[in-house]
């Protein structure tokens, strides 16, 4: 008997000293694969994900991505629709409003009053 088994209280009961323990073998399913194989089959995808994450981190920390950012952004904006929405409203803050309500930035309460006045005028 292993001395560690005795210390951990794993001693076999009396009368079972000649019984050997069978090792548990992983059971195969209908395709013949054992339970450990699905993890092995996912290993290439995990490696690819880790590699992609490392590439993104390296590009984010370097200036190489900065060179591509503006042309890529220009390309995305060129695909956007060019005409503005039909109903567009502009809020103009003139000298009179600044004299009446004070300099920018205005408090949120003041901006909420502006939005409420615009909605009351019929804006959606």
Tab-separated table of N, CA and C in Angstrom:
chain	number	residue	atom	x	y	z
A	1	UNK	N	0.849	-1.192	0.000
A	1	UNK	CA	0.000	0.000	0.000
A	1	UNK	C	0.882	1.239	0.000
A	2	UNK	N	0.479	2.205	-0.724
A	2	UNK	CA	1.192	3.465	-0.836
A	2	UNK	C	1.132	4.190	0.504
A	3	UNK	N	2.277	4.692	1.001
A	3	UNK	CA	2.241	5.400	2.291
A	3	UNK	C	1.363	6.649	2.252
A	4	UNK	N	1.238	7.284	1.095
A	4	UNK	CA	0.385	8.471	1.010
A	4	UNK	C	-1.080	8.097	1.125
A	5	UNK	N	-1.441	6.926	0.650
A	5	UNK	CA	-2.829	6.483	0.770
A	5	UNK	C	-3.211	6.320	2.227
A	6	UNK	N	-2.273	5.779	3.015
A	6	UNK	CA	-2.553	5.581	4.434
A	6	UNK	C	-2.715	6.939	5.122
A	7	UNK	N	-1.861	7.917	4.776
A	7	UNK	CA	-1.928	9.236	5.413
A	7	UNK	C	-3.207	9.976	5.043
A	8	UNK	N	-3.676	9.785	3.839
A	8	UNK	CA	-4.878	10.482	3.390
A	8	UNK	C	-6.147	9.729	3.737
A	9	UNK	N	-6.013	8.589	4.384
A	9	UNK	CA	-7.199	7.819	4.752
A	9	UNK	C	-7.800	7.071	3.590
A	10	UNK	N	-6.975	6.711	2.619
A	10	UNK	CA	-7.467	6.012	1.445
A	10	UNK	C	-7.185	4.514	1.514
A	11	UNK	N	-6.955	4.011	2.701
A	11	UNK	CA	-6.654	2.588	2.851
A	11	UNK	C	-7.868	1.765	2.478
A	12	UNK	N	-7.614	0.584	1.883
A	12	UNK	CA	-8.702	-0.301	1.491
A	12	UNK	C	-9.271	-0.986	2.720
A	13	UNK	N	-10.549	-1.252	2.706
A	13	UNK	CA	-11.144	-1.965	3.837
A	13	UNK	C	-10.558	-3.367	3.956
A	14	UNK	N	-10.696	-3.949	5.138
A	14	UNK	CA	-10.168	-5.299	5.395
A	14	UNK	C	-10.811	-6.290	4.443
A	15	UNK	N	-10.014	-7.200	3.938
A	15	UNK	CA	-10.510	-8.216	3.032
A	15	UNK	C	-10.411	-7.833	1.575
A	16	UNK	N	-10.010	-6.642	1.260
A	16	UNK	CA	-9.907	-6.191	-0.127
A	16	UNK	C	-8.459	-5.918	-0.528
A	17	UNK	N	-7.512	-6.509	0.153
A	17	UNK	CA	-6.113	-6.200	-0.119
A	17	UNK	C	-5.640	-6.743	-1.452
A	18	UNK	N	-6.257	-7.811	-1.971
A	18	UNK	CA	-5.799	-8.377	-3.231
A	18	UNK	C	-6.603	-7.876	-4.434
A	19	UNK	N	-7.535	-6.962	-4.213
A	19	UNK	CA	-8.349	-6.440	-5.302
A	19	UNK	C	-7.569	-5.331	-6.006
A	20	UNK	N	-7.490	-5.424	-7.308
A	20	UNK	CA	-6.818	-4.366	-8.071
A	20	UNK	C	-7.871	-3.443	-8.669
A	21	UNK	N	-7.521	-2.197	-8.765
A	21	UNK	CA	-8.432	-1.200	-9.318
A	21	UNK	C	-8.196	-1.111	-10.822
A	22	UNK	N	-9.256	-1.162	-11.590
A	22	UNK	CA	-9.149	-1.029	-13.040
A	22	UNK	C	-9.074	0.446	-13.399
A	23	UNK	N	-8.246	0.750	-14.375
A	23	UNK	CA	-8.151	2.133	-14.832
A	23	UNK	C	-9.330	2.434	-15.735
A	24	UNK	N	-9.897	3.590	-15.552
A	24	UNK	CA	-11.044	3.988	-16.367
A	24	UNK	C	-10.548	4.437	-17.733
A	25	UNK	N	-11.026	3.797	-18.746
A	25	UNK	CA	-10.690	4.156	-20.115
A	25	UNK	C	-11.780	5.082	-20.649
A	26	UNK	N	-11.405	6.104	-21.412
A	26	UNK	CA	-12.450	6.954	-21.987
A	26	UNK	C	-13.293	6.149	-22.960
A	27	UNK	N	-14.591	6.315	-22.861
A	27	UNK	CA	-15.508	5.569	-23.717
A	27	UNK	C	-15.643	6.276	-25.054
A	28	UNK	N	-15.719	5.464	-26.091
A	28	UNK	CA	-15.863	6.005	-27.437
A	28	UNK	C	-17.336	6.136	-27.773
A	29	UNK	N	-17.653	7.156	-28.558
A	29	UNK	CA	-19.036	7.309	-29.005
A	29	UNK	C	-19.244	6.518	-30.292
A	30	UNK	N	-20.339	6.743	-30.976
A	30	UNK	CA	-20.670	5.950	-32.164
A	30	UNK	C	-19.695	6.180	-33.318
A	31	UNK	N	-19.000	7.325	-33.325
A	31	UNK	CA	-18.033	7.582	-34.394
A	31	UNK	C	-16.648	7.072	-34.039
A	32	UNK	N	-16.478	6.574	-32.836
A	32	UNK	CA	-15.181	6.061	-32.420
A	32	UNK	C	-14.306	7.101	-31.751
A	33	UNK	N	-14.800	8.317	-31.601
A	33	UNK	CA	-14.026	9.367	-30.948
A	33	UNK	C	-14.241	9.300	-29.442
A	34	UNK	N	-13.190	9.550	-28.710
A	34	UNK	CA	-13.323	9.603	-27.259
A	34	UNK	C	-13.627	11.033	-26.851
A	35	UNK	N	-13.863	11.228	-25.578
A	35	UNK	CA	-14.273	12.553	-25.103
A	35	UNK	C	-13.152	13.577	-25.213
A	36	UNK	N	-11.902	13.145	-25.182
A	36	UNK	CA	-10.796	14.098	-25.223
A	36	UNK	C	-10.555	14.626	-26.631
A	37	UNK	N	-11.032	13.953	-27.648
A	37	UNK	CA	-10.752	14.363	-29.010
A	37	UNK	C	-11.448	15.645	-29.455
A	38	UNK	N	-12.640	16.000	-28.975
A	38	UNK	CA	-13.208	17.282	-29.411
A	38	UNK	C	-12.323	18.470	-29.059
A	39	UNK	N	-11.616	18.401	-27.940
A	39	UNK	CA	-10.721	19.499	-27.594
A	39	UNK	C	-9.534	19.539	-28.544
A	40	UNK	N	-9.058	18.367	-28.945
A	40	UNK	CA	-7.961	18.331	-29.903
A	40	UNK	C	-8.406	18.871	-31.252
A	41	UNK	N	-9.643	18.601	-31.626
A	41	UNK	CA	-10.112	19.085	-32.921
A	41	UNK	C	-10.333	20.600	-32.914
A	42	UNK	N	-10.524	21.200	-31.758
A	42	UNK	CA	-10.715	22.654	-31.674
A	42	UNK	C	-9.396	23.396	-31.538
A	43	UNK	N	-8.309	22.671	-31.370
A	43	UNK	CA	-7.016	23.306	-31.145
A	43	UNK	C	-6.580	24.218	-32.295
A	44	UNK	N	-6.749	23.859	-33.568
A	44	UNK	CA	-6.356	24.800	-34.636
A	44	UNK	C	-7.124	26.119	-34.582
A	45	UNK	N	-8.418	26.076	-34.250
A	45	UNK	CA	-9.198	27.310	-34.165
A	45	UNK	C	-8.737	28.174	-32.999
A	46	UNK	N	-8.386	27.535	-31.899
A	46	UNK	CA	-7.892	28.290	-30.740
A	46	UNK	C	-6.570	28.953	-31.090
A	47	UNK	N	-5.701	28.210	-31.755
A	47	UNK	CA	-4.413	28.787	-32.161
A	47	UNK	C	-4.614	29.961	-33.113
A	48	UNK	N	-5.538	29.815	-34.049
A	48	UNK	CA	-5.819	30.897	-34.992
A	48	UNK	C	-6.364	32.125	-34.264
A	49	UNK	N	-7.239	31.917	-33.283
A	49	UNK	CA	-7.782	33.035	-32.511
A	49	UNK	C	-6.712	33.753	-31.715
A	50	UNK	N	-5.816	32.994	-31.098
A	50	UNK	CA	-4.722	33.600	-30.331
A	50	UNK	C	-3.791	34.368	-31.265
A	51	UNK	N	-3.496	33.790	-32.427
A	51	UNK	CA	-2.644	34.475	-33.395
A	51	UNK	C	-3.291	35.775	-33.879
A	52	UNK	N	-4.593	35.746	-34.161
A	52	UNK	CA	-5.292	36.956	-34.605
A	52	UNK	C	-5.276	38.022	-33.514
A	53	UNK	N	-5.473	37.616	-32.264
A	53	UNK	CA	-5.441	38.581	-31.161
A	53	UNK	C	-4.056	39.205	-31.027
A	54	UNK	N	-3.019	38.409	-31.188
A	54	UNK	CA	-1.661	38.949	-31.109
A	54	UNK	C	-1.380	39.925	-32.250
A	55	UNK	N	-1.845	39.607	-33.444
A	55	UNK	CA	-1.651	40.510	-34.585
A	55	UNK	C	-2.358	41.837	-34.336
A	56	UNK	N	-3.575	41.782	-33.816
A	56	UNK	CA	-4.324	43.013	-33.524
A	56	UNK	C	-3.605	43.835	-32.463
A	57	UNK	N	-3.098	43.183	-31.426
A	57	UNK	CA	-2.384	43.916	-30.377
A	57	UNK	C	-1.109	44.563	-30.910
A	58	UNK	N	-0.377	43.853	-31.750
A	58	UNK	CA	0.852	44.422	-32.317
A	58	UNK	C	0.518	45.603	-33.220
A	59	UNK	N	-0.510	45.465	-34.058
A	59	UNK	CA	-0.883	46.567	-34.948
A	59	UNK	C	-1.415	47.762	-34.168
A	60	UNK	N	-2.139	47.508	-33.083
A	60	UNK	CA	-2.680	48.615	-32.289
A	60	UNK	C	-1.565	49.392	-31.604
A	61	UNK	N	-0.491	48.726	-31.254
A	61	UNK	CA	0.612	49.397	-30.574
A	61	UNK	C	1.619	50.025	-31.511
A	62	UNK	N	1.500	49.777	-32.804
A	62	UNK	CA	2.473	50.320	-33.750
A	62	UNK	C	1.848	51.452	-34.561
A	63	UNK	N	2.673	52.134	-35.318
A	63	UNK	CA	2.202	53.220	-36.183
A	63	UNK	C	1.746	52.691	-37.540
A	64	UNK	N	1.907	51.393	-37.769
A	64	UNK	CA	1.537	50.813	-39.053
A	64	UNK	C	0.042	50.938	-39.306
A	65	UNK	N	-0.765	50.753	-38.272
A	65	UNK	CA	-2.214	50.845	-38.431
A	65	UNK	C	-2.653	52.286	-38.693
A	66	UNK	N	-1.891	53.269	-38.218
A	66	UNK	CA	-2.261	54.668	-38.441
A	66	UNK	C	-2.245	55.022	-39.926
A	67	UNK	N	-1.344	54.407	-40.677
A	67	UNK	CA	-1.241	54.696	-42.104
A	67	UNK	C	-2.477	54.200	-42.855
A	68	UNK	N	-3.100	53.144	-42.380
A	68	UNK	CA	-4.267	52.566	-43.051
A	68	UNK	C	-5.580	53.150	-42.571
A	69	UNK	N	-5.573	53.798	-41.418
A	69	UNK	CA	-6.841	54.225	-40.819
A	69	UNK	C	-7.577	55.259	-41.669
A	70	UNK	N	-6.904	56.321	-42.075
A	70	UNK	CA	-7.583	57.384	-42.824
A	70	UNK	C	-8.072	56.930	-44.195
A	71	UNK	N	-7.276	56.208	-44.992
A	71	UNK	CA	-7.835	55.728	-46.269
A	71	UNK	C	-9.011	54.770	-46.073
A	72	UNK	N	-8.936	53.936	-45.062
A	72	UNK	CA	-10.046	53.016	-44.805
A	72	UNK	C	-11.292	53.788	-44.376
A	73	UNK	N	-11.112	54.815	-43.563
A	73	UNK	CA	-12.248	55.635	-43.140
A	73	UNK	C	-12.847	56.385	-44.328
A	74	UNK	N	-11.989	56.882	-45.225
A	74	UNK	CA	-12.486	57.537	-46.439
A	74	UNK	C	-13.315	56.577	-47.282
A	75	UNK	N	-12.857	55.334	-47.379
A	75	UNK	CA	-13.593	54.334	-48.146
A	75	UNK	C	-14.962	54.072	-47.528
A	76	UNK	N	-15.012	53.936	-46.213
A	76	UNK	CA	-16.297	53.705	-45.547
A	76	UNK	C	-17.244	54.882	-45.727
A	77	UNK	N	-16.720	56.094	-45.622
A	77	UNK	CA	-17.575	57.270	-45.787
A	77	UNK	C	-18.032	57.449	-47.227
A	78	UNK	N	-17.247	56.965	-48.184
A	78	UNK	CA	-17.676	57.072	-49.584
A	78	UNK	C	-18.860	56.155	-49.869
A	79	UNK	N	-19.033	55.106	-49.076
A	79	UNK	CA	-20.173	54.199	-49.248
A	79	UNK	C	-21.434	54.729	-48.578
A	80	UNK	N	-21.306	55.718	-47.714
A	80	UNK	CA	-22.466	56.253	-46.994
A	80	UNK	C	-23.323	57.073	-47.950
A	81	UNK	N	-24.627	57.192	-47.673
A	81	UNK	CA	-25.474	58.033	-48.530
A	81	UNK	C	-25.016	59.487	-48.454
A	82	UNK	N	-25.084	60.174	-49.603
A	82	UNK	CA	-24.549	61.530	-49.686
A	82	UNK	C	-25.571	62.617	-49.385
A	83	UNK	N	-26.824	62.296	-49.413
A	83	UNK	CA	-27.814	63.348	-49.179
A	83	UNK	C	-28.240	63.341	-47.706
A	84	UNK	N	-28.445	64.512	-47.163
A	84	UNK	CA	-28.863	64.593	-45.758
A	84	UNK	C	-30.319	64.148	-45.608
A	85	UNK	N	-30.742	63.869	-44.399
A	85	UNK	CA	-32.148	63.526	-44.179
A	85	UNK	C	-33.059	64.661	-44.625
A	86	UNK	N	-34.309	64.324	-44.971
A	86	UNK	CA	-35.248	65.330	-45.489
A	86	UNK	C	-35.499	66.459	-44.506
A	87	UNK	N	-35.754	66.119	-43.288
A	87	UNK	CA	-36.095	67.143	-42.298
A	87	UNK	C	-34.902	67.357	-41.372
A	88	UNK	N	-34.202	68.440	-41.613
A	88	UNK	CA	-33.043	68.763	-40.800
A	88	UNK	C	-33.287	70.113	-40.150
A	89	UNK	N	-33.010	70.195	-38.871
A	89	UNK	CA	-33.169	71.459	-38.149
A	89	UNK	C	-31.803	71.896	-37.639
A	90	UNK	N	-31.577	73.178	-37.645
A	90	UNK	CA	-30.337	73.739	-37.124
A	90	UNK	C	-30.683	74.681	-35.982
A	91	UNK	N	-29.968	74.546	-34.899
A	91	UNK	CA	-30.143	75.442	-33.755
A	91	UNK	C	-28.964	76.407	-33.777
A	92	UNK	N	-29.271	77.663	-33.924
A	92	UNK	CA	-28.230	78.679	-34.021
A	92	UNK	C	-28.154	79.414	-32.689
A	93	UNK	N	-26.963	79.465	-32.149
A	93	UNK	CA	-26.733	80.202	-30.908
A	93	UNK	C	-26.068	81.515	-31.310
A	94	UNK	N	-26.808	82.604	-31.141
A	94	UNK	CA	-26.287	83.902	-31.552
A	94	UNK	C	-25.829	84.693	-30.329
A	95	UNK	N	-25.390	85.909	-30.585
A	95	UNK	CA	-24.895	86.776	-29.509
A	95	UNK	C	-25.988	87.081	-28.487
A	96	UNK	N	-27.203	87.228	-28.959
A	96	UNK	CA	-28.320	87.517	-28.048
A	96	UNK	C	-28.528	86.362	-27.062
A	97	UNK	N	-28.469	85.130	-27.554
A	97	UNK	CA	-28.636	83.968	-26.670
A	97	UNK	C	-27.478	83.870	-25.684
A	98	UNK	N	-26.272	84.171	-26.145
A	98	UNK	CA	-25.124	84.129	-25.241
A	98	UNK	C	-25.227	85.209	-24.171
A	99	UNK	N	-25.714	86.404	-24.560
A	99	UNK	CA	-25.881	87.474	-23.578
A	99	UNK	C	-26.978	87.130	-22.580
A	100	UNK	N	-28.019	86.435	-23.049
A	100	UNK	CA	-29.149	86.111	-22.181
A	100	UNK	C	-28.857	84.931	-21.256
A	101	UNK	N	-28.205	83.878	-21.788
A	101	UNK	CA	-28.026	82.645	-21.015
A	101	UNK	C	-26.597	82.402	-20.550
A	102	UNK	N	-25.661	83.208	-20.991
A	102	UNK	CA	-24.277	83.027	-20.554
A	102	UNK	C	-23.460	82.238	-21.573
A	103	UNK	N	-22.168	82.158	-21.274
A	103	UNK	CA	-21.237	81.491	-22.188
A	103	UNK	C	-21.407	79.980	-22.150
A	104	UNK	N	-20.850	79.350	-23.171
A	104	UNK	CA	-20.813	77.888	-23.210
A	104	UNK	C	-19.751	77.394	-22.251
A	105	UNK	N	-19.809	76.209	-21.780
A	105	UNK	CA	-20.858	75.209	-21.970
A	105	UNK	C	-22.045	75.499	-21.070
A	106	UNK	N	-23.217	75.350	-21.623
A	106	UNK	CA	-24.435	75.540	-20.851
A	106	UNK	C	-24.705	74.308	-20.004
A	107	UNK	N	-25.356	74.495	-18.873
A	107	UNK	CA	-25.696	73.327	-18.051
A	107	UNK	C	-26.714	72.430	-18.759
A	108	UNK	N	-26.794	71.203	-18.328
A	108	UNK	CA	-27.710	70.238	-18.951
A	108	UNK	C	-29.162	70.697	-18.870
A	109	UNK	N	-29.506	71.367	-17.802
A	109	UNK	CA	-30.885	71.846	-17.667
A	109	UNK	C	-31.226	72.835	-18.784
A	110	UNK	N	-30.273	73.704	-19.120
A	110	UNK	CA	-30.485	74.682	-20.183
A	110	UNK	C	-30.619	73.964	-21.533
A	111	UNK	N	-29.779	72.969	-21.785
A	111	UNK	CA	-29.866	72.210	-23.034
A	111	UNK	C	-31.183	71.449	-23.116
A	112	UNK	N	-31.664	70.951	-21.978
A	112	UNK	CA	-32.961	70.266	-21.965
A	112	UNK	C	-34.076	71.243	-22.323
A	113	UNK	N	-33.979	72.493	-21.856
A	113	UNK	CA	-34.981	73.495	-22.210
A	113	UNK	C	-34.957	73.781	-23.715
A	114	UNK	N	-33.765	73.800	-24.300
A	114	UNK	CA	-33.651	74.031	-25.746
A	114	UNK	C	-34.315	72.889	-26.507
A	115	UNK	N	-34.050	71.653	-26.096
A	115	UNK	CA	-34.643	70.492	-26.771
A	115	UNK	C	-36.159	70.509	-26.627
A	116	UNK	N	-36.663	70.853	-25.447
A	116	UNK	CA	-38.117	70.919	-25.244
A	116	UNK	C	-38.744	71.995	-26.126
A	117	UNK	N	-38.071	73.141	-26.273
A	117	UNK	CA	-38.600	74.207	-27.131
A	117	UNK	C	-38.628	73.768	-28.596
A	118	UNK	N	-37.626	73.024	-29.013
A	118	UNK	CA	-37.597	72.532	-30.399
A	118	UNK	C	-38.724	71.532	-30.622
A	119	UNK	N	-38.929	70.632	-29.665
A	119	UNK	CA	-40.022	69.654	-29.792
A	119	UNK	C	-41.383	70.344	-29.792
A	120	UNK	N	-41.521	71.392	-28.974
A	120	UNK	CA	-42.793	72.121	-28.935
A	120	UNK	C	-43.063	72.822	-30.266
A	121	UNK	N	-41.994	73.150	-30.988
A	121	UNK	CA	-42.158	73.799	-32.287
A	121	UNK	C	-42.497	72.799	-33.391
A	122	UNK	N	-42.499	71.500	-33.067
A	122	UNK	CA	-42.920	70.500	-34.050
A	122	UNK	C	-41.833	69.559	-34.529
A	123	UNK	N	-40.636	69.688	-34.010
A	123	UNK	CA	-39.571	68.769	-34.429
A	123	UNK	C	-39.791	67.395	-33.803
A	124	UNK	N	-39.362	66.377	-34.530
A	124	UNK	CA	-39.479	65.005	-34.007
A	124	UNK	C	-38.165	64.492	-33.524
